[in-house]
Amino acid sequence: MKLALVHLSATCPYRLLDDADHEIAWANDFLDAQHLRQLSPRSLRAYAYDLLHFARWFQSRPQTLSEITESTLLDYVRHQLSQRPQPTPQTVNHRLTVIRCVYRFHYGQEIPSGHSHFQRKWSTRCPLGYGRPHRAVAFGLRLRQPRRVIQPLAAEQVAKFWASFRTFRDLAVIGLMLLDGLRSCEVLALQLEDLKLADALLHVLGKGKKQRTLPLPGEILEVLQSYLLVSLKGRRRGQPMTPAGLRSLFRHHRLRSEVRTANPHRFRHTFGADMVRAGISLPALQHLMGHSQIHTTLLYVQLAPSDVWREYARAVANRSRLPSPPKI
C-alpha cells in the first residue's frame, strides 16, 4: 500500500492518505487535535512527516496501533538505523516521541513494555539543595544524543558573506540574524507594524507564539529605514518572502562569497557567541534569543579553542606577579 502526505484546507492542513486516498484516521485525528492546540504550521508539518515515516513502516506489520509495545518501537529503531543515509539520533528520538504522544492521545496511557524494558528510575532534588529528594521515572527507548556544540562563524567569514549583498532587503535579513539573533522563521514573519523605528525597538513573535521586544542597533536601524521584506524577482515579485526563497537566497550568496558554512541558524549562533564573548548575562541573552530554557542558552558558553587561548592570555597578562626573591 502506498501512503502519502497531502496539504488540504481541513481542520489540520496536513493529512495522511493511503493509496486509495482514504484518510488514516489514527494519524489525522491526532494532527487535528494539535491544530486545535494552535501549534505552529512548522510543528504540524514536522509531526505529519514523522507520522508518515512510521505509518509506511507500520503498515506491513500484523498489528494495530493499540497493540504496539516498546518492543515494536525497538524494531522500528532497528529499521531506521539500517537506512542509508542513517538518520541522526535527534531525528529518531523525535519520531519516537511523536508516536508515544499519539498512543497517549488515543489510549490515555504510556506504551506498554512488551518484551523490552527501558524504564529508568532515579532520585532528584531542587538545584538549590533544599527539600527532600523525589523519584523520577523515564519511560521508553531513546538513543544517546551527542552533546550539541555551537559553531559560530568567524569574523572573517561574516565580513566576506556580508560583502556579497547589495539590496536593503538582503542586508536586513542578515542583519536581523547577526545583530539581533532572530530565527529565519521570525524574520519571515515580521510585519511593518513590528518595527518601532522611532524607539529603535523590534517586536518579535517567536516559538510557541511567545512575544519579545528587542533593541535595534544603529547598524541595522539604518538598513531598516529602507527595508521591506519582499521578493524582488520572478512571479512572486512584491510578495512576502517564503522559506524556499530564503533558502535560495542563502544558496546564491554561499556560492558568491565562497563561505560554505553560512546558513540562517549559523548567523543566530554567531550572535549568541558574540554576546557571550562581550560579557552579557545569561538571563539577558535568554530573553534576546527567545529561549524557553536557560539550558539552551548555556550552550553558547562553550568556548572554541581560540577563545580559550584568548582568555588564557588575558589571565596571564592580568595575574599578580610573584615577588622577586630577596637578595642575599
Short mmCIF file of C-alpha atoms in Angstrom, two decimals:
data_model
loop_
_atom_site.label_atom_id
_atom_site.label_comp_id
_atom_site.label_asym_id
_atom_site.label_seq_id
_atom_site.Cartn_x
_atom_site.Cartn_y
_atom_site.Cartn_z
CA MET A 1 0.00 0.00 0.00
CA LYS A 2 1.35 3.41 -0.95
CA LEU A 3 0.96 6.17 1.64
CA ALA A 4 1.18 9.89 1.01
CA LEU A 5 1.04 13.23 2.81
CA VAL A 6 -1.10 16.00 1.28
CA HIS A 7 -1.82 19.61 2.16
CA LEU A 8 -5.54 20.39 2.38
CA SER A 9 -7.67 23.18 3.87
CA ALA A 10 -9.13 20.87 6.53
CA THR A 11 -9.03 21.22 10.31
CA CYS A 12 -5.31 20.48 10.10
CA PRO A 13 -3.78 21.38 6.72
CA TYR A 14 -1.68 18.19 6.66
CA ARG A 15 -3.45 14.85 6.08
CA LEU A 16 -2.12 11.30 5.78
CA LEU A 17 -3.80 9.30 2.97
CA ASP A 18 -3.45 5.71 1.77
CA ASP A 19 -3.17 4.64 -1.87
CA ALA A 20 -6.99 4.84 -2.24
CA ASP A 21 -6.98 8.45 -0.97
CA HIS A 22 -8.65 7.35 2.28
CA GLU A 23 -7.60 9.18 5.42
CA ILE A 24 -5.52 7.37 8.03
CA ALA A 25 -7.75 8.17 10.99
CA TRP A 26 -5.38 7.49 13.91
CA ALA A 27 -2.82 9.91 12.48
CA ASN A 28 -5.18 12.64 11.24
CA ASP A 29 -7.24 12.72 14.45
CA PHE A 30 -4.02 13.40 16.35
CA LEU A 31 -2.96 16.13 13.90
CA ASP A 32 -6.39 17.78 14.18
CA ALA A 33 -6.03 17.88 17.97
CA GLN A 34 -2.58 19.51 17.70
CA HIS A 35 -4.01 22.05 15.27
CA LEU A 36 -6.73 22.92 17.81
CA ARG A 37 -3.94 23.41 20.37
CA GLN A 38 -2.67 26.13 17.97
CA LEU A 39 0.68 24.55 17.24
CA SER A 40 2.64 26.37 14.57
CA PRO A 41 2.45 25.19 10.93
CA ARG A 42 6.13 24.20 11.16
CA SER A 43 5.42 21.92 14.16
CA LEU A 44 2.37 20.39 12.47
CA ARG A 45 4.42 19.70 9.35
CA ALA A 46 7.18 18.03 11.39
CA TYR A 47 4.62 15.87 13.25
CA ALA A 48 2.96 14.89 9.97
CA TYR A 49 6.19 13.76 8.32
CA ASP A 50 7.22 11.79 11.44
CA LEU A 51 3.85 10.01 11.39
CA LEU A 52 4.18 9.37 7.65
CA HIS A 53 7.56 7.71 8.17
CA PHE A 54 6.19 5.49 10.95
CA ALA A 55 2.99 4.64 9.03
CA ARG A 56 4.94 3.50 5.96
CA TRP A 57 6.91 1.09 8.14
CA PHE A 58 3.97 0.05 10.36
CA GLN A 59 1.56 -0.85 7.52
CA SER A 60 3.43 -4.11 6.84
CA ARG A 61 3.15 -5.35 10.44
CA PRO A 62 0.31 -7.58 11.69
CA GLN A 63 -0.58 -5.16 14.47
CA THR A 64 -3.00 -2.36 15.20
CA LEU A 65 -1.93 0.85 16.92
CA SER A 66 -3.45 -0.38 20.20
CA GLU A 67 -1.20 -3.45 20.12
CA ILE A 68 2.18 -1.75 19.83
CA THR A 69 4.72 -2.05 22.65
CA GLU A 70 8.22 -0.82 23.36
CA SER A 71 9.37 -3.96 21.54
CA THR A 72 7.60 -2.63 18.43
CA LEU A 73 9.46 0.65 18.78
CA LEU A 74 12.73 -1.25 19.17
CA ASP A 75 12.08 -2.92 15.80
CA TYR A 76 11.24 0.49 14.34
CA VAL A 77 14.56 1.91 15.57
CA ARG A 78 16.45 -1.02 14.05
CA HIS A 79 14.70 -0.32 10.74
CA GLN A 80 15.73 3.36 10.85
CA LEU A 81 19.35 2.62 11.71
CA SER A 82 19.57 0.24 8.74
CA GLN A 83 18.64 3.02 6.31
CA ARG A 84 21.18 4.93 4.23
CA PRO A 85 21.75 7.71 4.92
CA GLN A 86 21.22 6.86 8.57
CA PRO A 87 19.01 9.36 10.47
CA THR A 88 20.55 11.28 13.35
CA PRO A 89 19.78 10.28 16.96
CA GLN A 90 17.79 13.52 17.32
CA THR A 91 15.57 12.55 14.38
CA VAL A 92 14.97 9.03 15.70
CA ASN A 93 14.16 10.30 19.20
CA HIS A 94 11.75 12.90 17.82
CA ARG A 95 9.89 10.23 15.85
CA LEU A 96 9.64 8.02 18.95
CA THR A 97 8.31 10.96 20.99
CA VAL A 98 5.61 11.69 18.41
CA ILE A 99 4.50 8.03 18.38
CA ARG A 100 4.25 8.00 22.17
CA CYS A 101 2.18 11.19 22.04
CA VAL A 102 -0.18 9.57 19.51
CA TYR A 103 -0.57 6.48 21.72
CA ARG A 104 -1.32 8.61 24.83
CA PHE A 105 -3.79 10.68 22.79
CA HIS A 106 -5.78 7.60 21.73
CA TYR A 107 -5.47 5.33 24.77
CA GLY A 108 -4.68 7.62 27.73
CA GLN A 109 -1.60 5.71 28.90
CA GLU A 110 2.04 5.03 28.10
CA ILE A 111 3.04 2.37 25.58
CA PRO A 112 3.44 -0.96 27.45
CA SER A 113 6.89 -2.51 27.66
CA GLY A 114 6.24 -5.85 25.90
CA HIS A 115 9.40 -7.96 25.87
CA SER A 116 11.69 -4.90 26.14
CA HIS A 117 12.14 -2.88 29.34
CA PHE A 118 13.68 0.57 29.05
CA GLN A 119 12.10 2.21 32.11
CA ARG A 120 14.61 4.04 34.32
CA LYS A 121 14.18 5.46 37.83
CA TRP A 122 16.37 7.90 39.71
CA SER A 123 16.24 10.41 42.57
CA THR A 124 16.44 14.14 42.05
CA ARG A 125 16.08 17.25 44.21
CA CYS A 126 15.87 21.01 43.93
CA PRO A 127 19.03 22.57 42.33
CA LEU A 128 19.35 24.86 45.38
CA GLY A 129 19.69 21.85 47.65
CA TYR A 130 16.59 22.19 49.82
CA GLY A 131 13.66 19.80 50.17
CA ARG A 132 13.54 16.04 50.05
CA PRO A 133 14.69 14.05 47.02
CA HIS A 134 11.86 12.77 44.86
CA ARG A 135 11.67 9.88 42.44
CA ALA A 136 11.72 10.49 38.70
CA VAL A 137 10.88 7.95 36.01
CA ALA A 138 11.89 7.93 32.33
CA PHE A 139 9.70 5.86 30.04
CA GLY A 140 10.73 4.27 26.79
CA LEU A 141 13.62 3.80 24.42
CA ARG A 142 15.81 6.74 23.42
CA LEU A 143 19.09 6.92 21.52
CA ARG A 144 22.02 8.65 23.10
CA GLN A 145 22.44 12.07 21.53
CA PRO A 146 25.87 13.66 21.14
CA ARG A 147 26.36 16.85 23.07
CA ARG A 148 25.42 19.79 20.92
CA VAL A 149 28.28 22.18 20.12
CA ILE A 150 27.62 25.72 18.91
CA GLN A 151 29.70 26.58 15.83
CA PRO A 152 29.56 30.33 15.10
CA LEU A 153 31.06 31.91 12.02
CA ALA A 154 34.44 33.60 12.25
CA ALA A 155 34.61 37.38 11.88
CA GLU A 156 36.35 36.99 8.51
CA GLN A 157 33.58 34.69 7.23
CA VAL A 158 30.87 37.12 8.37
CA ALA A 159 32.60 40.04 6.64
CA LYS A 160 33.08 38.06 3.40
CA PHE A 161 29.46 36.86 3.32
CA TRP A 162 28.09 40.33 4.21
CA ALA A 163 30.09 41.93 1.37
CA SER A 164 28.24 39.81 -1.23
CA PHE A 165 24.89 41.55 -0.54
CA ARG A 166 23.71 44.65 -2.36
CA THR A 167 20.00 45.23 -1.61
CA PHE A 168 18.47 46.67 1.57
CA ARG A 169 16.20 43.63 1.86
CA ASP A 170 19.07 41.14 1.83
CA LEU A 171 21.14 43.23 4.23
CA ALA A 172 18.14 43.45 6.58
CA VAL A 173 17.68 39.67 6.54
CA ILE A 174 21.29 39.01 7.51
CA GLY A 175 21.47 41.95 9.90
CA LEU A 176 18.45 40.80 11.92
CA MET A 177 20.00 37.33 12.33
CA LEU A 178 23.50 38.57 13.08
CA LEU A 179 22.80 41.63 15.23
CA ASP A 180 19.53 40.60 16.93
CA GLY A 181 19.75 36.79 16.83
CA LEU A 182 16.44 36.20 15.03
CA ARG A 183 15.48 32.78 13.70
CA SER A 184 14.77 32.54 9.97
CA CYS A 185 11.06 31.93 10.62
CA GLU A 186 10.96 35.02 12.86
CA VAL A 187 12.47 37.15 10.11
CA LEU A 188 9.92 35.88 7.58
CA ALA A 189 7.03 36.55 9.99
CA LEU A 190 7.91 40.21 10.57
CA GLN A 191 5.31 42.83 9.73
CA LEU A 192 5.86 46.55 9.25
CA GLU A 193 3.95 47.29 12.46
CA ASP A 194 6.51 45.21 14.38
CA LEU A 195 9.20 47.80 13.58
CA LYS A 196 9.26 50.72 16.01
CA LEU A 197 11.97 52.68 14.27
CA ALA A 198 11.42 55.87 16.29
CA ASP A 199 12.09 53.95 19.51
CA ALA A 200 14.74 51.63 17.96
CA LEU A 201 12.70 48.59 19.02
CA LEU A 202 11.51 45.43 17.32
CA HIS A 203 8.58 43.19 18.35
CA VAL A 204 9.20 39.51 17.56
CA LEU A 205 6.79 36.58 17.61
CA GLY A 206 8.91 33.54 18.42
CA LYS A 207 8.40 29.83 19.02
CA GLY A 208 5.16 28.91 20.76
CA LYS A 209 3.80 32.36 19.79
CA LYS A 210 5.89 33.92 22.56
CA GLN A 211 6.45 37.64 22.09
CA ARG A 212 9.61 39.51 22.96
CA THR A 213 10.87 43.05 22.35
CA LEU A 214 14.43 43.58 21.12
CA PRO A 215 16.57 46.71 20.75
CA LEU A 216 17.67 47.66 17.25
CA PRO A 217 21.38 48.54 16.97
CA GLY A 218 22.34 51.53 14.89
CA GLU A 219 23.87 49.47 12.08
CA ILE A 220 20.67 47.58 11.34
CA LEU A 221 18.45 50.58 12.05
CA GLU A 222 19.96 52.41 9.07
CA VAL A 223 19.23 49.45 6.81
CA LEU A 224 15.67 49.11 8.11
CA GLN A 225 14.89 52.71 7.23
CA SER A 226 14.74 51.47 3.61
CA TYR A 227 13.61 47.96 4.44
CA LEU A 228 10.68 45.99 3.05
CA LEU A 229 10.95 42.18 3.27
CA VAL A 230 9.54 41.17 -0.12
CA SER A 231 10.58 39.04 -3.08
CA LEU A 232 12.40 41.09 -5.70
CA LYS A 233 12.34 38.74 -8.68
CA GLY A 234 10.16 36.22 -10.51
CA ARG A 235 6.43 35.57 -10.30
CA ARG A 236 6.31 36.46 -6.60
CA ARG A 237 7.77 39.94 -7.11
CA GLY A 238 6.32 42.25 -4.45
CA GLN A 239 5.04 39.32 -2.33
CA PRO A 240 6.35 38.27 1.11
CA MET A 241 9.44 36.09 1.03
CA THR A 242 8.85 32.36 1.52
CA PRO A 243 11.07 29.84 3.37
CA ALA A 244 12.08 28.44 -0.04
CA GLY A 245 13.02 31.95 -1.17
CA LEU A 246 15.18 32.45 1.91
CA ARG A 247 16.97 29.14 1.32
CA SER A 248 17.56 30.13 -2.31
CA LEU A 249 18.96 33.49 -1.19
CA PHE A 250 21.49 31.82 1.10
CA ARG A 251 22.48 29.24 -1.54
CA HIS A 252 23.21 32.02 -4.03
CA HIS A 253 25.35 34.03 -1.63
CA ARG A 254 27.20 30.97 -0.31
CA LEU A 255 28.39 30.36 -3.87
CA ARG A 256 29.10 34.03 -4.49
CA SER A 257 31.03 34.59 -1.24
CA GLU A 258 32.54 31.07 -1.04
CA VAL A 259 31.53 30.88 2.65
CA ARG A 260 30.15 27.34 2.50
CA THR A 261 29.11 27.13 6.17
CA ALA A 262 26.85 30.22 6.13
CA ASN A 263 23.20 29.44 6.88
CA PRO A 264 20.45 31.31 8.77
CA HIS A 265 20.88 29.50 12.07
CA ARG A 266 24.68 29.82 11.93
CA PHE A 267 24.23 33.61 11.97
CA ARG A 268 21.97 33.28 15.00
CA HIS A 269 24.65 31.15 16.68
CA THR A 270 27.23 33.82 15.82
CA PHE A 271 25.08 36.46 17.53
CA GLY A 272 24.80 34.33 20.70
CA ALA A 273 28.52 33.56 20.79
CA ASP A 274 29.43 37.24 20.24
CA MET A 275 27.16 38.30 23.10
CA VAL A 276 28.77 35.76 25.47
CA ARG A 277 32.26 36.94 24.48
CA ALA A 278 31.16 40.53 25.17
CA GLY A 279 30.16 39.52 28.73
CA ILE A 280 26.35 39.65 28.55
CA SER A 281 24.49 37.92 31.39
CA LEU A 282 22.83 34.61 30.58
CA PRO A 283 19.29 35.74 31.62
CA ALA A 284 19.59 38.74 29.27
CA LEU A 285 20.82 36.53 26.43
CA GLN A 286 17.99 34.06 27.11
CA HIS A 287 15.47 36.88 26.61
CA LEU A 288 17.15 38.23 23.49
CA MET A 289 17.22 34.83 21.81
CA GLY A 290 13.77 33.74 22.95
CA HIS A 291 14.92 30.55 24.71
CA SER A 292 12.32 28.93 26.96
CA GLN A 293 15.03 27.09 28.95
CA ILE A 294 18.28 28.52 30.33
CA HIS A 295 19.96 25.20 29.44
CA THR A 296 19.69 26.12 25.76
CA THR A 297 21.37 29.47 26.42
CA LEU A 298 24.18 27.73 28.32
CA LEU A 299 25.24 26.06 25.06
CA TYR A 300 26.70 29.41 23.99
CA VAL A 301 29.09 29.41 26.95
CA GLN A 302 31.11 26.61 25.32
CA LEU A 303 34.31 28.21 24.11
CA ALA A 304 36.19 27.45 20.92
CA PRO A 305 39.95 26.74 21.20
CA SER A 306 40.74 30.29 20.03
CA ASP A 307 38.50 31.69 22.78
CA VAL A 308 40.22 29.52 25.38
CA TRP A 309 43.64 30.75 24.26
CA ARG A 310 42.47 34.39 24.29
CA GLU A 311 41.09 34.05 27.83
CA TYR A 312 44.28 32.30 28.95
CA ALA A 313 46.47 35.07 27.52
CA ARG A 314 44.30 37.72 29.20
CA ALA A 315 44.50 35.92 32.55
CA VAL A 316 48.28 35.56 32.30
CA ALA A 317 48.64 39.26 31.49
CA ASN A 318 46.47 40.28 34.45
CA ARG A 319 47.76 37.84 37.07
CA SER A 320 49.57 39.21 40.08
CA ARG A 321 53.32 38.96 39.73
CA LEU A 322 55.22 36.85 42.23
CA PRO A 323 57.55 38.94 44.41
CA SER A 324 61.21 38.85 43.49
CA PRO A 325 63.35 36.66 45.77
CA PRO A 326 65.26 38.60 48.47
CA LYS A 327 68.86 39.43 47.71
CA ILE A 328 71.39 37.63 49.86
#
